[in-house]
CSV table of C-alpha atoms in Angstrom, one decimal:
chain,number,residue,atom,x,y,z
Z,552,MET,CA,-102.3,3.4,-94.4
Z,553,GLU,CA,-103.3,3.0,-91.2
Z,554,GLU,CA,-105.5,5.7,-90.9
Z,555,GLU,CA,-107.1,4.9,-94.6
Z,556,GLU,CA,-108.0,2.1,-92.9
Z,557,LYS,CA,-109.6,3.5,-90.1
Z,558,SER,CA,-111.8,6.1,-92.4
Z,559,LEU,CA,-112.5,3.3,-94.3
Z,560,ARG,CA,-113.9,1.7,-91.5
Z,561,ALA,CA,-115.6,4.3,-90.1
Z,562,GLN,CA,-117.4,5.2,-92.9
Z,563,ALA,CA,-118.5,1.0,-92.8
Z,564,GLN,CA,-119.7,1.8,-89.9
Z,565,ASP,CA,-122.0,5.2,-90.9
Z,566,ALA,CA,-123.2,3.5,-93.6
Z,567,ILE,CA,-124.2,1.1,-92.0
Z,568,TYR,CA,-125.9,3.0,-88.6
Z,569,THR,CA,-127.3,4.7,-91.4
Z,570,GLU,CA,-129.3,1.6,-92.6
Z,571,ILE,CA,-130.3,0.3,-89.4
Z,572,ILE,CA,-131.9,3.8,-88.7
Z,573,GLU,CA,-133.4,3.8,-92.2
Z,574,ASN,CA,-135.1,-0.4,-91.4
Z,575,THR,CA,-135.8,0.9,-88.1
Z,576,LYS,CA,-138.5,4.0,-89.1
Z,577,GLU,CA,-139.9,1.0,-91.3
Z,578,LEU,CA,-140.4,-1.5,-88.5
Z,579,ALA,CA,-142.5,0.4,-87.1
Z,580,GLU,CA,-144.8,1.0,-89.3
Z,581,TYR,CA,-144.6,-2.5,-90.7
Z,582,ARG,CA,-144.9,-4.3,-87.6
Z,583,GLY,CA,-144.1,-7.7,-87.7
Z,584,SER,CA,-142.9,-7.9,-90.9
Z,585,GLY,CA,-140.5,-10.7,-91.6
Z,586,GLY,CA,-138.5,-9.0,-94.1
Z,587,THR,CA,-138.2,-5.5,-92.2
Z,588,VAL,CA,-137.6,-7.7,-89.3
Z,589,LYS,CA,-133.8,-9.4,-91.5
Z,590,ALA,CA,-132.9,-6.9,-92.8
Z,591,LEU,CA,-132.3,-5.6,-89.4
Z,592,LYS,CA,-131.1,-8.2,-88.1
Z,593,GLU,CA,-128.7,-8.9,-90.8
Z,594,LEU,CA,-128.1,-5.3,-90.6
Z,595,ALA,CA,-127.1,-5.1,-86.5
Z,596,GLU,CA,-125.0,-8.4,-87.3
Z,597,ALA,CA,-122.7,-6.2,-89.7
Z,598,TYR,CA,-122.5,-3.6,-87.9
Z,599,ALA,CA,-121.1,-6.1,-85.4
Z,600,TRP,CA,-119.1,-8.0,-87.3
Z,601,VAL,CA,-117.2,-4.1,-88.2
Z,602,THR,CA,-117.1,-2.5,-85.0
Z,603,GLN,CA,-115.7,-5.6,-82.9
Z,604,PRO,CA,-114.3,-8.4,-85.8
Z,605,ALA,CA,-112.3,-10.0,-83.4
Z,606,GLN,CA,-115.7,-11.2,-81.7
Z,607,PRO,CA,-117.5,-14.0,-82.7
Z,608,HIS,CA,-120.6,-13.0,-84.1
């Protein structure tokens, strides 16, 4: 069970990281776009929660 949980956590981290990369590409294209900036911030926050759930975010 613990190994499966680690696998799910790793999958979640990878999925969020992939979305951060994709949004970063859009951010370069649409500098200052509020929607892209907000999405990137939210994804970074989600990644922080997934990688370090015990830390305050």
